């Protein structure tokens, strides 16, 4: 499977190529979803992963899908077939999981959406390549071996491309992005808690712009 998601002006782009960073968003208040998404998009980060870690997630995805047309909104921390179905119904354009099972992979396939299944071992990567899945989330990136691990995979497994997430931040993101098998990274550093609490979307936009410029 090729993980592709339509983006403004480039309908056939790979999800990994939309921007160097996919913001990983935890929404507690649905009212924050739209202004947050607008700030991220204005800063140059159109792909937004809203995680299923709060009860507000599905409504936040729906609001972004309805009101921020330039955003490519997806669902993260997807663990079950029910969450896959909820994400699709809410308007998700891609799905991200922290890991995978045969049952979950079947639900992801059935959704018709591009997806990034989570991996942290070579065997998991090989198993997905056997199934035709070539684009994956590497999670938890830093704890699972970081850039050294991914660099070691590049030569024996050249078809695999990754979005490392977990412990990725502004000071180490470029190290990941410099690897040939990394398409983008996922992170939260452009969404500092104090800025979210204050509704400081100008700051979020500025941090998003810095992140978008990591690979110019």
XYZ file of C-alpha atoms in Angstrom:
216
model
C 0.000 0.000 0.000
C 1.171 3.513 -0.755
C 0.239 6.074 1.872
C -1.125 8.918 -0.192
C -3.395 11.699 0.939
C -4.653 14.566 -1.185
C -3.160 17.943 -0.454
C -3.912 21.384 -1.871
C -2.517 21.472 -5.387
C -0.992 17.994 -5.201
C -3.629 15.272 -4.997
C -1.206 12.396 -5.487
C 1.362 13.419 -2.870
C 2.546 10.905 -0.321
C 1.432 11.681 3.190
C 5.106 11.702 4.155
C 5.832 14.445 1.635
C 3.182 17.011 2.572
C 5.464 18.769 5.068
C 8.588 17.943 7.064
C 6.570 17.776 10.280
C 3.159 16.338 11.136
C 1.872 18.027 14.310
C 0.587 15.456 16.788
C -2.402 17.123 18.454
C -4.207 16.249 21.671
C -7.463 18.221 21.773
C -9.210 18.624 25.123
C -11.618 21.397 24.070
C -13.267 21.173 20.650
C -13.398 24.970 20.540
C -9.604 24.976 20.157
C -9.548 22.642 17.165
C -10.299 25.075 14.350
C -8.099 28.009 15.437
C -5.283 25.575 16.185
C -5.587 23.967 12.756
C -5.733 27.346 11.028
C -2.544 28.418 12.802
C -0.728 25.223 11.841
C -1.816 25.459 8.207
C -0.880 29.144 8.042
C 2.552 28.185 9.355
C 3.023 25.649 6.569
C 2.017 22.392 8.287
C -1.145 21.168 6.498
C -1.114 17.538 7.719
C -2.501 17.417 11.267
C -2.793 14.259 13.353
C -5.519 14.496 16.008
C -4.971 11.676 18.480
C -7.700 9.508 19.952
C -6.493 10.265 23.468
C -9.412 12.443 24.553
C -13.199 12.266 24.189
C -13.037 15.403 22.026
C -10.961 13.801 19.264
C -13.696 12.800 16.817
C -15.521 16.121 17.120
C -12.232 17.974 16.689
C -11.480 16.051 13.490
C -14.972 16.797 12.216
C -14.652 20.508 12.964
C -11.278 20.778 11.241
C -12.491 18.803 8.224
C -15.552 21.041 7.924
C -13.996 24.441 8.603
C -10.321 24.312 7.564
C -10.332 23.159 3.936
C -6.576 23.496 3.478
C -5.874 21.125 6.364
C -5.250 17.435 5.744
C -6.607 16.154 9.040
C -6.103 12.617 10.239
C -6.632 10.470 13.309
C -3.806 9.191 15.489
C -3.473 6.661 18.298
C -5.950 4.482 16.406
C -6.141 1.111 18.161
C -9.409 -0.582 17.138
C -11.706 -1.176 14.204
C -14.306 0.965 15.984
C -11.894 3.887 16.137
C -11.087 3.438 12.451
C -14.792 3.672 11.643
C -15.268 6.682 13.929
C -12.311 8.452 12.324
C -13.618 7.833 8.817
C -17.085 9.077 9.754
C -15.589 12.231 11.278
C -13.819 13.132 8.045
C -10.277 11.862 8.628
C -8.094 11.786 5.542
C -5.436 9.502 7.009
C -4.923 7.193 9.984
C -1.944 6.623 12.276
C -1.410 3.806 14.771
C 1.247 3.296 17.467
C 1.542 -0.385 16.468
C -0.400 -2.955 14.496
C -2.049 -6.367 14.586
C -3.536 -8.397 11.756
C -7.035 -7.326 12.806
C -6.147 -3.648 13.024
C -4.316 -3.754 9.692
C -7.395 -5.300 8.112
C -9.532 -2.451 9.419
C -7.035 0.104 8.138
C -7.069 -1.511 4.696
C -10.863 -1.628 4.669
C -11.106 2.084 5.489
C -9.787 3.066 2.074
C -7.682 5.792 3.697
C -3.904 6.101 3.650
C -2.388 5.026 6.929
C 0.875 4.858 8.839
C 1.077 1.748 11.023
C 3.495 1.998 13.922
C 6.655 -0.123 14.026
C 9.648 -0.318 16.331
C 11.438 -3.490 15.170
C 12.983 -4.786 11.967
C 10.645 -7.792 11.936
C 7.597 -5.529 12.015
C 8.970 -3.552 9.078
C 9.626 -6.716 7.071
C 6.146 -8.052 7.848
C 4.550 -4.856 6.549
C 6.721 -4.823 3.437
C 5.502 -8.346 2.704
C 1.959 -6.949 2.763
C 2.840 -4.095 0.422
C 2.921 -1.408 3.112
C 5.991 0.755 2.543
C 5.283 3.861 4.646
C 5.214 3.548 8.416
C 5.377 5.401 11.698
C 8.542 4.662 13.706
C 7.435 4.787 17.338
C 8.576 5.491 19.978
C 11.422 6.886 17.907
C 13.972 7.953 20.487
C 13.310 5.045 22.859
C 13.438 2.526 19.988
C 16.881 3.509 18.753
C 16.488 6.918 17.140
C 18.419 8.013 14.092
C 21.046 5.282 14.473
C 18.403 2.572 14.218
C 16.726 4.080 11.170
C 20.070 4.675 9.473
C 20.866 0.984 9.941
C 17.595 -0.007 8.245
C 18.122 2.125 5.136
C 20.471 -0.205 3.270
C 18.828 -3.622 3.877
C 15.257 -2.274 3.674
C 15.378 0.543 1.097
C 11.661 0.357 0.266
C 10.598 1.318 3.774
C 9.975 4.997 4.546
C 9.230 6.352 7.979
C 7.638 9.108 10.009
C 9.517 8.962 13.341
C 7.405 10.088 16.307
C 8.027 9.962 20.023
C 10.783 12.048 21.569
C 11.235 14.067 18.384
C 11.590 17.800 19.016
C 12.988 20.953 17.472
C 16.607 20.191 18.360
C 16.757 16.651 16.963
C 14.190 16.725 14.134
C 16.717 17.706 11.485
C 18.834 14.666 12.322
C 15.890 12.451 11.436
C 14.951 14.457 8.362
C 18.471 14.106 6.971
C 18.058 10.328 6.690
C 17.149 8.956 3.238
C 14.381 6.719 4.595
C 12.612 9.448 6.590
C 9.878 11.387 4.824
C 8.745 13.507 7.745
C 8.623 13.491 11.537
C 5.767 13.791 14.014
C 5.936 16.026 17.057
C 4.237 18.388 19.462
C 6.817 21.108 20.031
C 4.949 23.672 17.914
C 2.019 23.271 20.335
C 3.429 24.246 23.771
C 0.883 23.779 26.575
C 1.070 27.393 27.735
C 0.319 28.674 24.231
C -2.656 26.326 23.924
C -3.973 27.306 27.338
C -3.710 30.995 26.436
C -5.096 30.537 22.936
C -1.915 32.098 21.566
C -2.399 30.982 17.978
C 0.088 33.562 16.692
C 2.820 31.772 18.618
C 1.632 28.401 17.330
C 1.757 29.726 13.773
C 5.287 31.061 14.308
C 6.522 27.743 15.718
C 4.803 25.896 12.879
C 6.574 28.113 10.354
C 9.933 27.299 11.957
C 9.114 23.591 11.806
C 8.009 23.815 8.180
C 11.350 25.386 7.292
C 13.401 22.519 8.738
C 13.770 21.029 5.287
C 13.544 23.839 2.821
